[in-house]
CSV table of N, CA and C in Angstrom, one decimal:
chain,number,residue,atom,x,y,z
A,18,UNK,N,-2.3,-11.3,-17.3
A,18,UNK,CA,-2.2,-11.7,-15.9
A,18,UNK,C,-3.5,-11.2,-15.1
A,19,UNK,N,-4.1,-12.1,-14.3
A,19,UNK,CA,-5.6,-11.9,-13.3
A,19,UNK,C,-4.8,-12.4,-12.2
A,20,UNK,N,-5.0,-11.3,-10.8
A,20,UNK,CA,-5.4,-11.6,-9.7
A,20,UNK,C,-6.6,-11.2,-9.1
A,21,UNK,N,-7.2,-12.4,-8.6
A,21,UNK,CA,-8.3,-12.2,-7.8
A,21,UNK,C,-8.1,-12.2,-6.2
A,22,UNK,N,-8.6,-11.4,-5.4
A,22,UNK,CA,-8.1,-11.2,-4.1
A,22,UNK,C,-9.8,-10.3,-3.4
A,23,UNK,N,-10.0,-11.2,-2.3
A,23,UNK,CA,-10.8,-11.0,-1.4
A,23,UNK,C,-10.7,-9.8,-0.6
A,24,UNK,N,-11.4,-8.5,-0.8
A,24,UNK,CA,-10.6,-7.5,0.8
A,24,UNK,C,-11.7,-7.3,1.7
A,25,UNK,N,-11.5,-6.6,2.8
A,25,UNK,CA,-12.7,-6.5,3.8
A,25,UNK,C,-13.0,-5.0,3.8
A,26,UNK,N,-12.8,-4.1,2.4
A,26,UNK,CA,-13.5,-3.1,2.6
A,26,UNK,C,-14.5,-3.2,1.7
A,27,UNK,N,-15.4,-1.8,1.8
A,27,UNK,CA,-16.4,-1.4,1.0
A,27,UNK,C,-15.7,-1.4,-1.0
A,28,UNK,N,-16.7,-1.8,-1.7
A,28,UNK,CA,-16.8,-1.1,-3.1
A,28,UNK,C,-16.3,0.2,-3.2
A,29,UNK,N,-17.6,1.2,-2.9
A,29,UNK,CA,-17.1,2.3,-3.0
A,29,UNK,C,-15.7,3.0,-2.3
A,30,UNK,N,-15.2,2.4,-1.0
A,30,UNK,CA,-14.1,3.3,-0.7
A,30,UNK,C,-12.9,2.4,-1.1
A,31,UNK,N,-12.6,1.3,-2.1
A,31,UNK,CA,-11.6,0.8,-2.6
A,31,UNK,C,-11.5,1.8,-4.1
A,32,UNK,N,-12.9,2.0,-4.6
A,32,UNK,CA,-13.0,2.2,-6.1
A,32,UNK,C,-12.5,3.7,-5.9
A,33,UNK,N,-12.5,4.4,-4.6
A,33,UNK,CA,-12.6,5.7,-4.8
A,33,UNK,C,-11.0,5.9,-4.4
A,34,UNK,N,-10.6,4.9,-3.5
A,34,UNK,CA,-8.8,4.8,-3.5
A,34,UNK,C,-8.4,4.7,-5.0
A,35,UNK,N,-8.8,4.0,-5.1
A,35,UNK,CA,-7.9,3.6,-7.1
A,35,UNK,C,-7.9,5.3,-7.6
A,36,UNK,N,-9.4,5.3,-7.7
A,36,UNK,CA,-9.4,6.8,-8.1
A,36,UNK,C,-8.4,7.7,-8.0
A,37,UNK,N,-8.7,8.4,-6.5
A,37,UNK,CA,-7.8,9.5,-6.0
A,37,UNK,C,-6.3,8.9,-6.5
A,38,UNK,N,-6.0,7.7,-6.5
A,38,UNK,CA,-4.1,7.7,-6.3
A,38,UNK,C,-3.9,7.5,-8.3
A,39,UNK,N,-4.9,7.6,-9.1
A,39,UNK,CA,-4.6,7.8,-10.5
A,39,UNK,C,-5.0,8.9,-10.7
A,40,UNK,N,-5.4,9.7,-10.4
A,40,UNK,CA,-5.2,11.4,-10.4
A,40,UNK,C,-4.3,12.0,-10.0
A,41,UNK,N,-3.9,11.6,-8.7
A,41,UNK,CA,-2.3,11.9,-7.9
A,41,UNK,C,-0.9,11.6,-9.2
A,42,UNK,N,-1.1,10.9,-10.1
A,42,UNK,CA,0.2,9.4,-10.6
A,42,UNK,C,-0.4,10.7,-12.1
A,43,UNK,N,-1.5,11.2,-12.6
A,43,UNK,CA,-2.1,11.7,-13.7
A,43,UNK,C,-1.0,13.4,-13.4
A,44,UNK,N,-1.6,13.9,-12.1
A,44,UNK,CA,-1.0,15.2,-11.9
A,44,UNK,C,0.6,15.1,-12.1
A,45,UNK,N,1.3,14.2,-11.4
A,45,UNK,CA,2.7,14.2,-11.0
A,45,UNK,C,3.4,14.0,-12.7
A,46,UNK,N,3.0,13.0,-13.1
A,46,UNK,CA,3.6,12.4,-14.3
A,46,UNK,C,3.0,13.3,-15.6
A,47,UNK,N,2.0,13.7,-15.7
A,47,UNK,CA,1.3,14.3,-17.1
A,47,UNK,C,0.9,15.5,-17.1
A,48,UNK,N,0.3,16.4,-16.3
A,48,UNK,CA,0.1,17.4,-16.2
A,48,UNK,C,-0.9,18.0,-14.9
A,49,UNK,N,-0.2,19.2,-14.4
A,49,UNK,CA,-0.9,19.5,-13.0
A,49,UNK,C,-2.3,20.0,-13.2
A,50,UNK,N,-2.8,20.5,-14.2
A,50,UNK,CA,-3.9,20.9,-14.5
A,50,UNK,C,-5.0,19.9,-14.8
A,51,UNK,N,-5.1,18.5,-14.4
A,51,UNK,CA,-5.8,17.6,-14.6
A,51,UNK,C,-6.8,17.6,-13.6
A,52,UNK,N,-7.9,17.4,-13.5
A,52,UNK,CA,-8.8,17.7,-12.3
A,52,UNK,C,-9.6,16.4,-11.8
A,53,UNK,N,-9.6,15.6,-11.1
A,53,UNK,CA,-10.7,14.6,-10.4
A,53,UNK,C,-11.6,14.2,-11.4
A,54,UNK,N,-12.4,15.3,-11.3
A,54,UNK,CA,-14.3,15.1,-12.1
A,54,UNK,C,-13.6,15.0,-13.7
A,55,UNK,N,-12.4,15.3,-14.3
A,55,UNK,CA,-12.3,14.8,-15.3
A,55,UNK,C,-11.7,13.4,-15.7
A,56,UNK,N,-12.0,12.8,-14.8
A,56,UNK,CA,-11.8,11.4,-15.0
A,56,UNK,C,-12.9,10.1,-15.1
A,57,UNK,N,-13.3,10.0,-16.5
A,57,UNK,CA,-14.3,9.5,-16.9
A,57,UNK,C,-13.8,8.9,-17.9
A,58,UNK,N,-14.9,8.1,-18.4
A,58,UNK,CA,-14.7,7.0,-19.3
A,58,UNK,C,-14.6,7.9,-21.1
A,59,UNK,N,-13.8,7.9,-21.8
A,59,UNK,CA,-13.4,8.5,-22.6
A,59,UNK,C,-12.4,9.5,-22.3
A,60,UNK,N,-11.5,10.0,-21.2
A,60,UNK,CA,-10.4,10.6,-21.4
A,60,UNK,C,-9.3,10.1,-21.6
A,61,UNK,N,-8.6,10.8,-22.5
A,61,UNK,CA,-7.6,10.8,-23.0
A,61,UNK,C,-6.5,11.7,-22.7
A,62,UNK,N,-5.6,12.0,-22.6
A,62,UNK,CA,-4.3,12.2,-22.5
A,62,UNK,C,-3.5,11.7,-23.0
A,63,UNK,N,-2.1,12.4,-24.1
A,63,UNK,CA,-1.1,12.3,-24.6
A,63,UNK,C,0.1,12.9,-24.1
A,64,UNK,N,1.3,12.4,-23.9
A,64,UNK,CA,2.4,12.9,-23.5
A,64,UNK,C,4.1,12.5,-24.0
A,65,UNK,N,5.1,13.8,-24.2
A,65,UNK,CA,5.8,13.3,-25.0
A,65,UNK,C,6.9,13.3,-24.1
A,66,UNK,N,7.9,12.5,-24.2
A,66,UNK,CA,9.2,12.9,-23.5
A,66,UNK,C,10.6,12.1,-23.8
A,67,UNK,N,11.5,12.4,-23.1
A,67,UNK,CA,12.8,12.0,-23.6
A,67,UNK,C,12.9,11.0,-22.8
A,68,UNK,N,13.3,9.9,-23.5
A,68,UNK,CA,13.9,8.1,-22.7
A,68,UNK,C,15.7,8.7,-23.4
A,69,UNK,N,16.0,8.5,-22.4
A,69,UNK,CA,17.7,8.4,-23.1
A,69,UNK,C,17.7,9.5,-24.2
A,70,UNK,N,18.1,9.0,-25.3
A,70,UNK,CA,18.1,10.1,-26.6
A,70,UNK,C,16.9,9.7,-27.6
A,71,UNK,N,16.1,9.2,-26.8
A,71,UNK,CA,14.7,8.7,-27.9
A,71,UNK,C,13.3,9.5,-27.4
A,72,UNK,N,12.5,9.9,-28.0
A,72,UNK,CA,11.6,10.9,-28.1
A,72,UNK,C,10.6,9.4,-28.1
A,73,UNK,N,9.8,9.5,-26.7
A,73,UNK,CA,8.7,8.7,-26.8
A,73,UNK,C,7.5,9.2,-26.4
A,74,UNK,N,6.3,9.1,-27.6
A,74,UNK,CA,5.0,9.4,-27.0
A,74,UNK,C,4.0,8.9,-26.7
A,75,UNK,N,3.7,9.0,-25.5
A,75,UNK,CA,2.1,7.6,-24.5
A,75,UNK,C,0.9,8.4,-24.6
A,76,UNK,N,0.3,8.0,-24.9
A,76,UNK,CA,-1.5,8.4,-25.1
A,76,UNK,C,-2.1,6.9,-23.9
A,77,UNK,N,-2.8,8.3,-22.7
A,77,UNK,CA,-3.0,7.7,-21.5
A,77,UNK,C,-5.3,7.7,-21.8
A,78,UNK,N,-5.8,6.6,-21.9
A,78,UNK,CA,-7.0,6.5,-22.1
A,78,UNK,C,-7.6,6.1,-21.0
A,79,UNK,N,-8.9,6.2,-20.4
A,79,UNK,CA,-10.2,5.7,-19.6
A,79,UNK,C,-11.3,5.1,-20.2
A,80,UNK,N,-10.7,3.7,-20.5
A,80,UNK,CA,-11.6,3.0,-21.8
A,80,UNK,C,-13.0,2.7,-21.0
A,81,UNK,N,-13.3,2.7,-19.2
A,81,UNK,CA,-14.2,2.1,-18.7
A,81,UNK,C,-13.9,2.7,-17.4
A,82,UNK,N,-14.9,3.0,-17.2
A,82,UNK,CA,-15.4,3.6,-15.5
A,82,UNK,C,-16.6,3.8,-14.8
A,83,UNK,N,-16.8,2.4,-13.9
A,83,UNK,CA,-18.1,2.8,-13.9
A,83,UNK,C,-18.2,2.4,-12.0
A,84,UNK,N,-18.3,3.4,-11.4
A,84,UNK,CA,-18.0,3.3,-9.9
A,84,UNK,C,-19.3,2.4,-9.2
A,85,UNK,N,-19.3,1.6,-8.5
A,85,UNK,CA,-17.5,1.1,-8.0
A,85,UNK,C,-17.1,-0.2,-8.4
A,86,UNK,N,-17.7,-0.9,-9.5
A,86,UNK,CA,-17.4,-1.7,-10.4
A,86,UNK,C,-16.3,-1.7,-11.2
A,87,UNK,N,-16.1,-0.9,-11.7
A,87,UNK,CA,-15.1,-1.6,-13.1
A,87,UNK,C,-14.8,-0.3,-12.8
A,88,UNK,N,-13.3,-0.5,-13.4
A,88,UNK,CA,-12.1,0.8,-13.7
A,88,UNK,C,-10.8,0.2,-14.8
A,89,UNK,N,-11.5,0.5,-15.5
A,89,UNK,CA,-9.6,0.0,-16.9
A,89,UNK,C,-9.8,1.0,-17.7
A,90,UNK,N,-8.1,1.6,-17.7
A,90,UNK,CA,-7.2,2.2,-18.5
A,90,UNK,C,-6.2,1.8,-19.2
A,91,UNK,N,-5.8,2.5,-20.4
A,91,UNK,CA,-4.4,1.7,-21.1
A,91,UNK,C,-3.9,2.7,-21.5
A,92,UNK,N,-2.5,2.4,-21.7
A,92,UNK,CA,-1.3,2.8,-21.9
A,92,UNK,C,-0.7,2.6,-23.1
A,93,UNK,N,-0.7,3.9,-24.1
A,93,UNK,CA,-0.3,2.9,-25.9
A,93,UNK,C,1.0,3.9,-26.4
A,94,UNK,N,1.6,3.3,-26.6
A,94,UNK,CA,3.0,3.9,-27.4
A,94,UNK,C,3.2,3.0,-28.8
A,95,UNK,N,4.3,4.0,-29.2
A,95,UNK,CA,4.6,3.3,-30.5
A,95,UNK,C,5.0,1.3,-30.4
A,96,UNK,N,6.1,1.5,-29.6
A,96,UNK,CA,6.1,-0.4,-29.5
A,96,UNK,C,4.8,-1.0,-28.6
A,97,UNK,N,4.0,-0.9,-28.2
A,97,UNK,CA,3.0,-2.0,-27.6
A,97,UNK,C,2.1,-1.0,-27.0
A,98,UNK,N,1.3,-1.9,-26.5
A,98,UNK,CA,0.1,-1.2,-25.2
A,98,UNK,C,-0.4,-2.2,-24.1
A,99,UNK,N,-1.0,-1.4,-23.1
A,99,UNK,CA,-0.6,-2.0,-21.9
A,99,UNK,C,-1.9,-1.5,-20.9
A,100,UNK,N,-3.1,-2.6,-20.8
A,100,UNK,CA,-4.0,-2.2,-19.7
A,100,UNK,C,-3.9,-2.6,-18.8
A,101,UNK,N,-5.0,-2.1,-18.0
A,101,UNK,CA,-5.1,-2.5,-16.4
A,101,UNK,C,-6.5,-2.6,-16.6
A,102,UNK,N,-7.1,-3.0,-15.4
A,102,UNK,CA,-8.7,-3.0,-14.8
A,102,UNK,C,-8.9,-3.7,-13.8
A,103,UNK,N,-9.4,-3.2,-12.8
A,103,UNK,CA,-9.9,-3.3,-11.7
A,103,UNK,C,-11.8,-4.0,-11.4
A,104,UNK,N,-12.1,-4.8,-11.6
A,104,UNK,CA,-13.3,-5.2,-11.6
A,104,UNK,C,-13.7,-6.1,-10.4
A,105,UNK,N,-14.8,-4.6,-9.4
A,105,UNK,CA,-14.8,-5.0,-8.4
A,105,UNK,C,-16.3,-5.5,-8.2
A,106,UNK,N,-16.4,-6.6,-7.2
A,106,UNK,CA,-17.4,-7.2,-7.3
A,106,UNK,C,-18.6,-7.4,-5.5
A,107,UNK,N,-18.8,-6.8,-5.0
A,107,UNK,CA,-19.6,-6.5,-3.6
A,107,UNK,C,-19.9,-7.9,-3.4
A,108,UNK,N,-19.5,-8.3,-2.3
A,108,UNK,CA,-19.7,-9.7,-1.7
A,108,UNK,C,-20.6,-9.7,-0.8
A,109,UNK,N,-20.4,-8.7,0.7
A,109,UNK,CA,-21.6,-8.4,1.1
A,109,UNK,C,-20.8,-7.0,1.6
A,110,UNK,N,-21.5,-6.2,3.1
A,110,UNK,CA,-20.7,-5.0,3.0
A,110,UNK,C,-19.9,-5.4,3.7
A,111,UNK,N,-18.9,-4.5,3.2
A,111,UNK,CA,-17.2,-4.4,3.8
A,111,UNK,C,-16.3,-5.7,3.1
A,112,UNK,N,-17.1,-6.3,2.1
A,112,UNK,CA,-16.3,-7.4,1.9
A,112,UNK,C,-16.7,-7.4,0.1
A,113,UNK,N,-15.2,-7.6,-0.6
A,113,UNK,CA,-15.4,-7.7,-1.8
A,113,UNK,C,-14.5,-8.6,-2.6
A,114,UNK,N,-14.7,-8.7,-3.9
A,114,UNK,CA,-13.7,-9.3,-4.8
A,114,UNK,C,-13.2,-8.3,-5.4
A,115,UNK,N,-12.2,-8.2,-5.9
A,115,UNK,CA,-10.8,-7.0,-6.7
A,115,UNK,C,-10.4,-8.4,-8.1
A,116,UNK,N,-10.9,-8.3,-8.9
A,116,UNK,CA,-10.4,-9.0,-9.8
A,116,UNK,C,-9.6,-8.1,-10.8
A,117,UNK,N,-7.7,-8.4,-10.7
A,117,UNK,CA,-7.0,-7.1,-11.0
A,117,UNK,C,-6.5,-7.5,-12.7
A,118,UNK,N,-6.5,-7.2,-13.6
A,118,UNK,CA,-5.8,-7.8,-15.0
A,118,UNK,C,-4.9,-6.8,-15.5
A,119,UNK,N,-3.9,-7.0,-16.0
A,119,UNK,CA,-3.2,-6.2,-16.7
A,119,UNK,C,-2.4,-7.0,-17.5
A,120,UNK,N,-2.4,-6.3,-19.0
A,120,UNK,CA,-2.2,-7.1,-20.3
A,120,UNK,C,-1.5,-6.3,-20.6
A,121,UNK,N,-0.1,-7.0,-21.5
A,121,UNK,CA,0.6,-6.1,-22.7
A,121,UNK,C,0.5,-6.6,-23.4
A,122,UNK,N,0.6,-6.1,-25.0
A,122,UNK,CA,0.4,-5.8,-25.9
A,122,UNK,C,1.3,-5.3,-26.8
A,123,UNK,N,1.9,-6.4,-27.7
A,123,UNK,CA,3.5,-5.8,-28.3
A,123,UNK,C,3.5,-6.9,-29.9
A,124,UNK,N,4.1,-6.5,-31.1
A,124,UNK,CA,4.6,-7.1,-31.7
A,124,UNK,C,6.2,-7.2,-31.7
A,125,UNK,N,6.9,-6.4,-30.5
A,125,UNK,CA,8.3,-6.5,-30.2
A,125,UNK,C,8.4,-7.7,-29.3
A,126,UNK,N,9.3,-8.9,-29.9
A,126,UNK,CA,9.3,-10.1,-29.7
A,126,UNK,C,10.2,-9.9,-28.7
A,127,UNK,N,11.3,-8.8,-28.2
A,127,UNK,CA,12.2,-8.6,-26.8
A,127,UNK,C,11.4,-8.0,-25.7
A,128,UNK,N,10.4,-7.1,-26.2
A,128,UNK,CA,8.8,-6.9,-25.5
A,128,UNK,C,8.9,-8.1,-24.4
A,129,UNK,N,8.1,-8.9,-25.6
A,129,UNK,CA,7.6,-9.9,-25.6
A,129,UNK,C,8.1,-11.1,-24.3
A,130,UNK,N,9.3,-11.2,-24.6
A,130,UNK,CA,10.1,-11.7,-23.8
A,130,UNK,C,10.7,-11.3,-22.2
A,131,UNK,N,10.5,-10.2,-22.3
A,131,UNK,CA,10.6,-9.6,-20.8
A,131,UNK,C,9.6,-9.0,-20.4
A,132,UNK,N,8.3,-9.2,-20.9
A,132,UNK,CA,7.4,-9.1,-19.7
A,132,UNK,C,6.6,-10.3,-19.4
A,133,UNK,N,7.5,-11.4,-20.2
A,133,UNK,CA,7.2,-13.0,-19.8
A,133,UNK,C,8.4,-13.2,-18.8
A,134,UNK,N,9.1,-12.9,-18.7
A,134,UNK,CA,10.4,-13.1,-17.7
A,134,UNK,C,9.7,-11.9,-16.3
A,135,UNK,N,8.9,-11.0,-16.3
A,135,UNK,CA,8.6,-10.1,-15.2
A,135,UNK,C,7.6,-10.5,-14.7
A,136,UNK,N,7.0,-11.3,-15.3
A,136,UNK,CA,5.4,-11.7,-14.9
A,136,UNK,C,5.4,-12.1,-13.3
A,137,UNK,N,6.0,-12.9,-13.5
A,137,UNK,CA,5.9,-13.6,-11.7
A,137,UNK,C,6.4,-12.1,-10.6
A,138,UNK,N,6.8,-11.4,-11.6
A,138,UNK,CA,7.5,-9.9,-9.9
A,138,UNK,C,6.3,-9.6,-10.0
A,139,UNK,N,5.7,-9.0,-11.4
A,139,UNK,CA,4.8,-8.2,-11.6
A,139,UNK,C,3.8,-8.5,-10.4
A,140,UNK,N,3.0,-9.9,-10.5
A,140,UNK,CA,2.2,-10.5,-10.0
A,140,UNK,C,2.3,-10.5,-8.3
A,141,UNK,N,3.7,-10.5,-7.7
A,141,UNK,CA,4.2,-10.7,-6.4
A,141,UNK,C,3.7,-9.1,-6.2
A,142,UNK,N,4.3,-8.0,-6.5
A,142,UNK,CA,4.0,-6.9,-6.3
A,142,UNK,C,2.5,-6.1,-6.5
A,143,UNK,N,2.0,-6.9,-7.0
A,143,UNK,CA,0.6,-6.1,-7.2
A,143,UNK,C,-0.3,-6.9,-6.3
A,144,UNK,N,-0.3,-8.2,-6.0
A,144,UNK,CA,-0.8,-8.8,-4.7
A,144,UNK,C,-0.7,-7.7,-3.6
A,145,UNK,N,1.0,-7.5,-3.3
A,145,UNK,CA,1.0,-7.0,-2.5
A,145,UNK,C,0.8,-5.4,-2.2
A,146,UNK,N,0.7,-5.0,-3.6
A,146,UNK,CA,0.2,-3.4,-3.2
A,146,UNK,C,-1.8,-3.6,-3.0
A,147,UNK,N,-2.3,-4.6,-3.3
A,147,UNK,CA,-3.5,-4.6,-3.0
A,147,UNK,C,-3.8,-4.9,-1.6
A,148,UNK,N,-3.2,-5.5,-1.2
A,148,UNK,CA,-2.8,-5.7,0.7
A,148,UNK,C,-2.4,-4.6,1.6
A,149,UNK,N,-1.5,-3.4,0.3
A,149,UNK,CA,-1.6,-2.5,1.1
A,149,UNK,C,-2.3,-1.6,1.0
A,150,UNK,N,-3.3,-1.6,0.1
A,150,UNK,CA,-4.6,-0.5,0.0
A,150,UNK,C,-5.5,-1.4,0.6
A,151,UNK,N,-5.5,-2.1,1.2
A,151,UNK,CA,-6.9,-2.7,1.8
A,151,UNK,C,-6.2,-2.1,3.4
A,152,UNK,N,-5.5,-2.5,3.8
A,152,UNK,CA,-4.4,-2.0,4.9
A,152,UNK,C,-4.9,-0.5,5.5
A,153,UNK,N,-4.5,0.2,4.5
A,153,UNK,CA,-4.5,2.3,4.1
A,153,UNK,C,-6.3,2.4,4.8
A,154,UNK,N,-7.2,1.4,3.5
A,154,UNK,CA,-8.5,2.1,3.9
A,154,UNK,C,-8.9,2.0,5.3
A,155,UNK,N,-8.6,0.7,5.6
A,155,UNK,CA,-9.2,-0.2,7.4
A,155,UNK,C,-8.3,0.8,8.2
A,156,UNK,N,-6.9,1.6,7.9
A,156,UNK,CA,-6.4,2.7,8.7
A,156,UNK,C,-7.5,4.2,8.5
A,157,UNK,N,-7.5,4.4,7.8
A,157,UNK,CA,-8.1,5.6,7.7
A,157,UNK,C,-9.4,5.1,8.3
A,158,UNK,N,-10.7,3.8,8.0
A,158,UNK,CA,-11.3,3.9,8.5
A,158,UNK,C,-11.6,3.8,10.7
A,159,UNK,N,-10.4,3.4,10.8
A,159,UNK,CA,-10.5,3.1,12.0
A,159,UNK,C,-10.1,4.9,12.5
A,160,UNK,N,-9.1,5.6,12.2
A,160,UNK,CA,-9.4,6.8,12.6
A,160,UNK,C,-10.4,7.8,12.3
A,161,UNK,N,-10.9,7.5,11.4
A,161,UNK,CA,-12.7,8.5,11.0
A,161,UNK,C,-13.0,8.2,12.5
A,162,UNK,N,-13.6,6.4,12.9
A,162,UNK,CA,-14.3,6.2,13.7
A,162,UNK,C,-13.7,6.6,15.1
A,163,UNK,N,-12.6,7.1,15.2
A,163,UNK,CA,-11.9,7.5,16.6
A,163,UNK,C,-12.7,9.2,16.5
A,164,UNK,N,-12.5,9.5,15.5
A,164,UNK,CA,-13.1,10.9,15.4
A,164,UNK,C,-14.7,11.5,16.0
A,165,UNK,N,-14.9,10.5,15.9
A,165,UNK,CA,-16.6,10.8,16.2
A,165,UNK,C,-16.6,10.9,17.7
């Protein structure tokens, strides 16, 4: 799945939103000891935990990061794997392309099947969380500028 979507902020302060709210989702979910500056292209993280009565383990990677261009991560467990990437493209300032992808990855054919049946939410919902980080930044930047 690719959305492409036009916003009217800067490169760097979309790339650096993504950032900060996957260190926030890193801390909460994997471990509080995770720090900012170690999020770079080659980390890794593994985590184990209980679904129901099944023991499942996700190994969390930073296959690509390179600010404020490109950002993809994936997500691998035993049944499938599952990227994202953000590939942002400067149009002029304050205005850019967000070209968003996220792929699964499964030989489980019920996998398979329900994240062909979720595609269209998936797709509705991530439009619209990109609407609201474009939203977030143009807020915070309008109060910086009240600040001064």
């Amino acid at each position: 799945m690719i959305i492409k979507r036009h916003l009217r902020v800067s490169a760097e302060q979309y790339y650096d939103y993504l950032l900060t709210h996957l260190h926030i989702q890193l801390k909460r979910d994997v471990s509080n000891t995770i720090k900012k500056k170690d999020l770079v292209k080659g980390f890794e993280v593994k985590k184990t935990y209980m679904h129901g009565t099944e023991k499942v383990s996700i190994e969390f990677t930073i296959e690509e990061m390179s600010r404020p261009e490109l950002y993809r991560i994936s997500f691998k467990t035993e049944k499938g794997s599952q990227f994202v990437s953000h590939r942002i493209k400067k149009i002029r300032d304050n205005f850019i392309e967000d070209e968003y992808e996220e792929d699964f990855q499964t030989n489980d054919i019920k996998l398979k099947l329900k994240a062909l049946i979720d595609a269209s939410r998936t797709r509705q919902n991530m439009a619209k969380t990109i609407s609201i980080i474009e939203k977030e930044i143009k807020v915070k930047n309008i109060k910086e500028s009240n600040k001064l």
